[in-house]
Structures are given as C-alpha cells and as structure tokens.
Amino acid sequence: SIITATCSSVSGTATDLQGPVTGIEIWEGPTATIPVSRIGTAAASPFVVSFPTYADGISRTFFVKAMDVPSGTWSTVASQTIFCAAPPPTVTISAVPASLPYMSSSSNIAWSSTNATGCTATDGSGLWAANRSTSGTFATGALPITTTYTITCTGTGGSATKSATVTVSAPPPPTISGVTQPNYCSLS
C-alpha cells in the first residue's frame, strides 16, 4: 500500500495480501501504533478521503485500514505521520486620528488579531504597556510628543508584531503675559 497524507486528506492505493480490498477506512491517532478516531471512508482503492484541515501544531499519524473479502476483517495496511502546523498569527493596528495638535486631544488605538491567544502592548504612553486581549481599543489622551504604539500577538503558530504612530505637532511658542513695557524717557 502507498499513501500520501496531508493535514486535510489522505490518498493512495491500498492492497491486502489476503484478497481484494472492498472498503477503506482512514483513522487518526497521536502515535504511530494507536488509531483513535475514524475520520473517513472510501469504497475501494485507489482512494482520496478529505476531512477538515488539522492546523493545531502537533504531529498526527494517519492509518489506512482495508477490509478484505475472504476474511471479513479490517487490517492496517499503511500509516504515515505528519506535522500539521498551526497558522501564524496576524495582527493589525491603527491610530485614528494619526496626527494630533500638541496636548489638545486624544487618538484611538485599535487592534485585532487572528490565530492568536493573547497580545502584549509595548512602547506608547500612559497605561498602554500591558497584556491585552486579541482585539480592543485604547484612548491615548492628550500627547506632548509623537508616540509609537506597538502590539505583539502570540499563538500556537508563532507571533506577529505591528505598530502605529501618532504624530504630534510641535508645541506653540511660549507667550509672556502680564509684563509691562518700561517707560523710557529721553533727556534733552
């Protein structure tokens, strides 16, 4: 028997030395010797059995069991172990508005991620730097300088980092109030 396993299908040709193959079952298990759950069937060989994609970052062994006519028994005729990688996380982050006047208003930082179990915020200002959920918003408050907000989201498939910058305009020039001009008199 020859099989090709992926994280979403098993295909191949099953043969049994005891006689013709009249049914195929595809099983999956955590080790190379213990089939745990049946994930699909086929009527005859050659076969292709598709199933929902495994993407959980662990190794799986797929077993092909064949039914032979003379004995009426199922026997394992092939197996293959593969690693079904988890998809990498993605993250997006934005600052609205992305430009602010000096110390006058707030920007809203919004982020979201996929395939992540948690996020960590760094840089930024105020209370931004903290463990964060996989999506959310944060109000910056008035800012005195241009500030970058960075978020890193992690999951089984790794991590992803993105940043958003809020640009703050220069402070206005200082003003002096309450000072009177001296009265200069000229002597003639």
PDB file of C-alpha atoms in Angstrom:
ATOM      1  CA  SER A   1       0.000   0.000   0.000  1.00  0.00           C
ATOM      2  CA  ILE A   2       1.132   3.509  -0.824  1.00  0.00           C
ATOM      3  CA  ILE A   3      -0.427   6.585   0.807  1.00  0.00           C
ATOM      4  CA  THR A   4       0.084  10.326   0.815  1.00  0.00           C
ATOM      5  CA  ALA A   5      -1.203  12.187   3.847  1.00  0.00           C
ATOM      6  CA  THR A   6      -1.700  15.928   4.234  1.00  0.00           C
ATOM      7  CA  CYS A   7      -3.369  17.848   7.039  1.00  0.00           C
ATOM      8  CA  SER A   8      -6.653  17.746   5.091  1.00  0.00           C
ATOM      9  CA  SER A   9      -6.650  14.494   3.092  1.00  0.00           C
ATOM     10  CA  VAL A  10      -5.258  11.001   2.723  1.00  0.00           C
ATOM     11  CA  SER A  11      -4.960   9.417  -0.712  1.00  0.00           C
ATOM     12  CA  GLY A  12      -3.340   6.369  -2.187  1.00  0.00           C
ATOM     13  CA  THR A  13      -3.695   2.760  -3.219  1.00  0.00           C
ATOM     14  CA  ALA A  14      -4.485   0.109  -0.620  1.00  0.00           C
ATOM     15  CA  THR A  15      -3.697  -3.550  -1.183  1.00  0.00           C
ATOM     16  CA  ASP A  16      -4.147  -6.537   1.091  1.00  0.00           C
ATOM     17  CA  LEU A  17      -2.253  -9.818   0.633  1.00  0.00           C
ATOM     18  CA  GLN A  18      -5.291 -11.840   1.739  1.00  0.00           C
ATOM     19  CA  GLY A  19      -7.517 -10.769  -1.132  1.00  0.00           C
ATOM     20  CA  PRO A  20      -9.277  -7.862  -2.846  1.00  0.00           C
ATOM     21  CA  VAL A  21      -9.912  -4.682  -0.840  1.00  0.00           C
ATOM     22  CA  THR A  22     -13.622  -3.849  -0.581  1.00  0.00           C
ATOM     23  CA  GLY A  23     -13.517  -0.928   1.821  1.00  0.00           C
ATOM     24  CA  ILE A  24     -11.108   1.671   3.153  1.00  0.00           C
ATOM     25  CA  GLU A  25     -11.169   3.473   6.479  1.00  0.00           C
ATOM     26  CA  ILE A  26      -8.897   6.366   7.407  1.00  0.00           C
ATOM     27  CA  TRP A  27      -8.074   6.664  11.108  1.00  0.00           C
ATOM     28  CA  GLU A  28      -6.078   9.253  13.004  1.00  0.00           C
ATOM     29  CA  GLY A  29      -4.100   8.879  16.214  1.00  0.00           C
ATOM     30  CA  PRO A  30      -1.461  10.551  18.351  1.00  0.00           C
ATOM     31  CA  THR A  31       1.118   7.797  17.925  1.00  0.00           C
ATOM     32  CA  ALA A  32       2.276   5.520  15.159  1.00  0.00           C
ATOM     33  CA  THR A  33       0.622   2.477  16.749  1.00  0.00           C
ATOM     34  CA  ILE A  34      -2.748   3.580  18.186  1.00  0.00           C
ATOM     35  CA  PRO A  35      -5.554   4.670  15.834  1.00  0.00           C
ATOM     36  CA  VAL A  36      -8.024   6.719  17.889  1.00  0.00           C
ATOM     37  CA  SER A  37     -10.739   8.115  15.643  1.00  0.00           C
ATOM     38  CA  ARG A  38     -12.106   7.234  12.233  1.00  0.00           C
ATOM     39  CA  ILE A  39     -12.086  10.339  10.035  1.00  0.00           C
ATOM     40  CA  GLY A  40     -13.321   8.992   6.704  1.00  0.00           C
ATOM     41  CA  THR A  41     -14.096   6.064   4.448  1.00  0.00           C
ATOM     42  CA  ALA A  42     -13.778   5.061   0.799  1.00  0.00           C
ATOM     43  CA  ALA A  43     -15.422   2.232  -1.149  1.00  0.00           C
ATOM     44  CA  ALA A  44     -12.348   0.929  -2.947  1.00  0.00           C
ATOM     45  CA  SER A  45      -8.779   1.581  -3.981  1.00  0.00           C
ATOM     46  CA  PRO A  46      -7.358   3.945  -5.288  1.00  0.00           C
ATOM     47  CA  PHE A  47      -8.923   6.429  -2.874  1.00  0.00           C
ATOM     48  CA  VAL A  48      -8.969  10.036  -1.727  1.00  0.00           C
ATOM     49  CA  VAL A  49     -10.518  10.889   1.637  1.00  0.00           C
ATOM     50  CA  SER A  50     -10.793  14.571   2.585  1.00  0.00           C
ATOM     51  CA  PHE A  51     -11.592  15.971   6.019  1.00  0.00           C
ATOM     52  CA  PRO A  52     -11.488  19.337   7.828  1.00  0.00           C
ATOM     53  CA  THR A  53      -7.932  20.656   7.976  1.00  0.00           C
ATOM     54  CA  TYR A  54      -5.917  19.956  11.106  1.00  0.00           C
ATOM     55  CA  ALA A  55      -3.931  23.079  11.991  1.00  0.00           C
ATOM     56  CA  ASP A  56      -3.019  22.772  15.639  1.00  0.00           C
ATOM     57  CA  GLY A  57       0.757  22.500  15.666  1.00  0.00           C
ATOM     58  CA  ILE A  58       1.061  18.814  16.544  1.00  0.00           C
ATOM     59  CA  SER A  59       2.111  15.621  14.775  1.00  0.00           C
ATOM     60  CA  ARG A  60      -0.579  13.202  13.680  1.00  0.00           C
ATOM     61  CA  THR A  61      -0.422   9.666  12.360  1.00  0.00           C
ATOM     62  CA  PHE A  62      -2.923   8.667   9.693  1.00  0.00           C
ATOM     63  CA  PHE A  63      -3.733   4.964   9.291  1.00  0.00           C
ATOM     64  CA  VAL A  64      -5.293   3.203   6.302  1.00  0.00           C
ATOM     65  CA  LYS A  65      -7.349   0.146   7.224  1.00  0.00           C
ATOM     66  CA  ALA A  66      -8.584  -2.134   4.476  1.00  0.00           C
ATOM     67  CA  MET A  67     -11.391  -4.716   4.518  1.00  0.00           C
ATOM     68  CA  ASP A  68     -10.611  -7.922   2.654  1.00  0.00           C
ATOM     69  CA  VAL A  69     -13.423 -10.106   1.332  1.00  0.00           C
ATOM     70  CA  PRO A  70     -12.302 -13.641   2.275  1.00  0.00           C
ATOM     71  CA  SER A  71     -11.731 -12.978   5.980  1.00  0.00           C
ATOM     72  CA  GLY A  72     -14.169 -10.086   6.508  1.00  0.00           C
ATOM     73  CA  THR A  73     -11.636  -8.356   8.747  1.00  0.00           C
ATOM     74  CA  TRP A  74     -10.088  -4.921   8.836  1.00  0.00           C
ATOM     75  CA  SER A  75      -6.324  -4.639   8.899  1.00  0.00           C
ATOM     76  CA  THR A  76      -3.969  -1.683   8.935  1.00  0.00           C
ATOM     77  CA  VAL A  77      -2.190  -1.660   5.593  1.00  0.00           C
ATOM     78  CA  ALA A  78      -0.328   1.667   5.772  1.00  0.00           C
ATOM     79  CA  SER A  79       0.360   4.630   8.046  1.00  0.00           C
ATOM     80  CA  GLN A  80       2.098   7.980   7.759  1.00  0.00           C
ATOM     81  CA  THR A  81       2.993  10.570  10.415  1.00  0.00           C
ATOM     82  CA  ILE A  82       2.987  14.266   9.501  1.00  0.00           C
ATOM     83  CA  PHE A  83       3.189  17.576  11.344  1.00  0.00           C
ATOM     84  CA  CYS A  84       0.123  19.799  10.974  1.00  0.00           C
ATOM     85  CA  ALA A  85       1.431  23.294  11.603  1.00  0.00           C
ATOM     86  CA  ALA A  86      -0.746  25.904  13.231  1.00  0.00           C
ATOM     87  CA  PRO A  87      -1.302  29.008  11.116  1.00  0.00           C
ATOM     88  CA  PRO A  88       0.780  32.011  12.150  1.00  0.00           C
ATOM     89  CA  PRO A  89      -0.955  34.850  13.969  1.00  0.00           C
ATOM     90  CA  THR A  90      -1.735  38.091  12.177  1.00  0.00           C
ATOM     91  CA  VAL A  91      -2.281  41.477  13.793  1.00  0.00           C
ATOM     92  CA  THR A  92      -3.461  44.871  12.590  1.00  0.00           C
ATOM     93  CA  ILE A  93      -3.253  48.153  14.488  1.00  0.00           C
ATOM     94  CA  SER A  94      -4.373  51.678  13.652  1.00  0.00           C
ATOM     95  CA  ALA A  95      -4.369  55.137  15.227  1.00  0.00           C
ATOM     96  CA  VAL A  96      -7.326  57.442  14.498  1.00  0.00           C
ATOM     97  CA  PRO A  97      -6.567  60.236  14.097  1.00  0.00           C
ATOM     98  CA  ALA A  98      -2.933  59.581  13.253  1.00  0.00           C
ATOM     99  CA  SER A  99      -1.972  63.246  13.744  1.00  0.00           C
ATOM    100  CA  LEU A 100      -2.764  65.465  16.729  1.00  0.00           C
ATOM    101  CA  PRO A 101      -2.074  69.030  17.803  1.00  0.00           C
ATOM    102  CA  TYR A 102       0.234  69.347  20.785  1.00  0.00           C
ATOM    103  CA  MET A 103      -1.511  68.357  24.083  1.00  0.00           C
ATOM    104  CA  SER A 104      -5.001  69.034  22.745  1.00  0.00           C
ATOM    105  CA  SER A 105      -6.939  65.809  22.038  1.00  0.00           C
ATOM    106  CA  SER A 106      -6.789  62.007  22.057  1.00  0.00           C
ATOM    107  CA  SER A 107      -6.177  59.354  19.409  1.00  0.00           C
ATOM    108  CA  ASN A 108      -7.910  55.981  19.436  1.00  0.00           C
ATOM    109  CA  ILE A 109      -5.599  52.950  19.044  1.00  0.00           C
ATOM    110  CA  ALA A 110      -7.486  49.905  17.693  1.00  0.00           C
ATOM    111  CA  TRP A 111      -6.024  46.433  17.130  1.00  0.00           C
ATOM    112  CA  SER A 112      -7.247  42.988  16.132  1.00  0.00           C
ATOM    113  CA  SER A 113      -5.581  39.637  15.532  1.00  0.00           C
ATOM    114  CA  THR A 114      -6.291  36.185  14.144  1.00  0.00           C
ATOM    115  CA  ASN A 115      -4.857  32.827  15.240  1.00  0.00           C
ATOM    116  CA  ALA A 116      -3.637  34.445  18.478  1.00  0.00           C
ATOM    117  CA  THR A 117      -4.322  33.580  22.109  1.00  0.00           C
ATOM    118  CA  GLY A 118      -3.088  36.834  23.649  1.00  0.00           C
ATOM    119  CA  CYS A 119      -1.306  40.103  22.971  1.00  0.00           C
ATOM    120  CA  THR A 120       1.232  42.323  24.725  1.00  0.00           C
ATOM    121  CA  ALA A 121       1.391  46.086  24.224  1.00  0.00           C
ATOM    122  CA  THR A 122       4.740  47.891  24.472  1.00  0.00           C
ATOM    123  CA  ASP A 123       6.097  51.396  23.867  1.00  0.00           C
ATOM    124  CA  GLY A 124       3.368  54.002  23.797  1.00  0.00           C
ATOM    125  CA  SER A 125       2.327  56.188  26.680  1.00  0.00           C
ATOM    126  CA  GLY A 126       0.284  56.046  29.848  1.00  0.00           C
ATOM    127  CA  LEU A 127      -1.292  52.697  30.624  1.00  0.00           C
ATOM    128  CA  TRP A 128      -0.806  51.241  27.114  1.00  0.00           C
ATOM    129  CA  ALA A 129       2.066  48.878  28.033  1.00  0.00           C
ATOM    130  CA  ALA A 130       0.253  45.795  29.378  1.00  0.00           C
ATOM    131  CA  ASN A 131      -1.064  42.359  28.492  1.00  0.00           C
ATOM    132  CA  ARG A 132      -4.001  42.845  26.126  1.00  0.00           C
ATOM    133  CA  SER A 133      -6.834  40.804  24.644  1.00  0.00           C
ATOM    134  CA  THR A 134      -6.635  39.727  20.990  1.00  0.00           C
ATOM    135  CA  SER A 135      -8.624  42.807  19.931  1.00  0.00           C
ATOM    136  CA  GLY A 136      -9.592  46.088  21.500  1.00  0.00           C
ATOM    137  CA  THR A 137      -9.196  49.847  21.668  1.00  0.00           C
ATOM    138  CA  PHE A 138      -7.175  52.291  23.751  1.00  0.00           C
ATOM    139  CA  ALA A 139      -7.568  56.075  24.086  1.00  0.00           C
ATOM    140  CA  THR A 140      -4.176  57.808  24.219  1.00  0.00           C
ATOM    141  CA  GLY A 141      -5.217  61.005  25.939  1.00  0.00           C
ATOM    142  CA  ALA A 142      -3.500  64.270  25.048  1.00  0.00           C
ATOM    143  CA  LEU A 143       0.095  63.696  23.914  1.00  0.00           C
ATOM    144  CA  PRO A 144       3.099  66.018  24.227  1.00  0.00           C
ATOM    145  CA  ILE A 145       5.285  64.216  21.655  1.00  0.00           C
ATOM    146  CA  THR A 146       4.995  61.857  18.665  1.00  0.00           C
ATOM    147  CA  THR A 147       4.386  58.380  20.113  1.00  0.00           C
ATOM    148  CA  THR A 148       4.528  54.852  18.659  1.00  0.00           C
ATOM    149  CA  TYR A 149       2.220  52.112  19.967  1.00  0.00           C
ATOM    150  CA  THR A 150       3.384  48.504  19.397  1.00  0.00           C
ATOM    151  CA  ILE A 151       1.442  45.286  19.922  1.00  0.00           C
ATOM    152  CA  THR A 152       2.705  41.692  19.683  1.00  0.00           C
ATOM    153  CA  CYS A 153       0.160  38.864  19.455  1.00  0.00           C
ATOM    154  CA  THR A 154       1.145  35.228  20.011  1.00  0.00           C
ATOM    155  CA  GLY A 155      -0.460  31.869  19.279  1.00  0.00           C
ATOM    156  CA  THR A 156       0.450  28.259  18.615  1.00  0.00           C
ATOM    157  CA  GLY A 157       1.838  29.213  15.197  1.00  0.00           C
ATOM    158  CA  GLY A 158       4.213  31.943  16.441  1.00  0.00           C
ATOM    159  CA  SER A 159       3.891  35.680  16.937  1.00  0.00           C
ATOM    160  CA  ALA A 160       3.216  38.845  14.946  1.00  0.00           C
ATOM    161  CA  THR A 161       4.103  42.455  15.777  1.00  0.00           C
ATOM    162  CA  LYS A 162       2.718  45.705  14.360  1.00  0.00           C
ATOM    163  CA  SER A 163       2.989  49.368  15.323  1.00  0.00           C
ATOM    164  CA  ALA A 164       1.012  52.559  14.818  1.00  0.00           C
ATOM    165  CA  THR A 165       2.404  56.053  15.300  1.00  0.00           C
ATOM    166  CA  VAL A 166       0.540  59.143  16.457  1.00  0.00           C
ATOM    167  CA  THR A 167       2.310  62.237  15.128  1.00  0.00           C
ATOM    168  CA  VAL A 168       2.081  65.265  17.434  1.00  0.00           C
ATOM    169  CA  SER A 169       2.717  68.782  16.138  1.00  0.00           C
ATOM    170  CA  ALA A 170       5.343  70.988  17.754  1.00  0.00           C
ATOM    171  CA  PRO A 171       4.304  72.925  20.837  1.00  0.00           C
ATOM    172  CA  PRO A 172       3.313  76.544  20.297  1.00  0.00           C
ATOM    173  CA  PRO A 173       5.927  79.196  21.105  1.00  0.00           C
ATOM    174  CA  PRO A 174       5.811  80.456  24.663  1.00  0.00           C
ATOM    175  CA  THR A 175       3.843  83.583  25.373  1.00  0.00           C
ATOM    176  CA  ILE A 176       4.540  86.128  28.045  1.00  0.00           C
ATOM    177  CA  SER A 177       1.648  87.900  29.690  1.00  0.00           C
ATOM    178  CA  GLY A 178       1.371  90.453  32.458  1.00  0.00           C
ATOM    179  CA  VAL A 179       4.653  92.214  31.636  1.00  0.00           C
ATOM    180  CA  THR A 180       4.501  95.917  31.007  1.00  0.00           C
ATOM    181  CA  GLN A 181       6.864  97.800  28.784  1.00  0.00           C
ATOM    182  CA  PRO A 182       9.226 100.062  30.652  1.00  0.00           C
ATOM    183  CA  ASN A 183       8.702 103.782  30.113  1.00  0.00           C
ATOM    184  CA  TYR A 184      11.915 105.194  28.754  1.00  0.00           C
ATOM    185  CA  CYS A 185      12.230 108.886  28.878  1.00  0.00           C
ATOM    186  CA  SER A 186      14.764 110.729  26.910  1.00  0.00           C
ATOM    187  CA  LEU A 187      16.656 113.647  28.388  1.00  0.00           C
ATOM    188  CA  SER A 188      17.283 116.533  26.171  1.00  0.00           C
TER     189      SER A 188
END
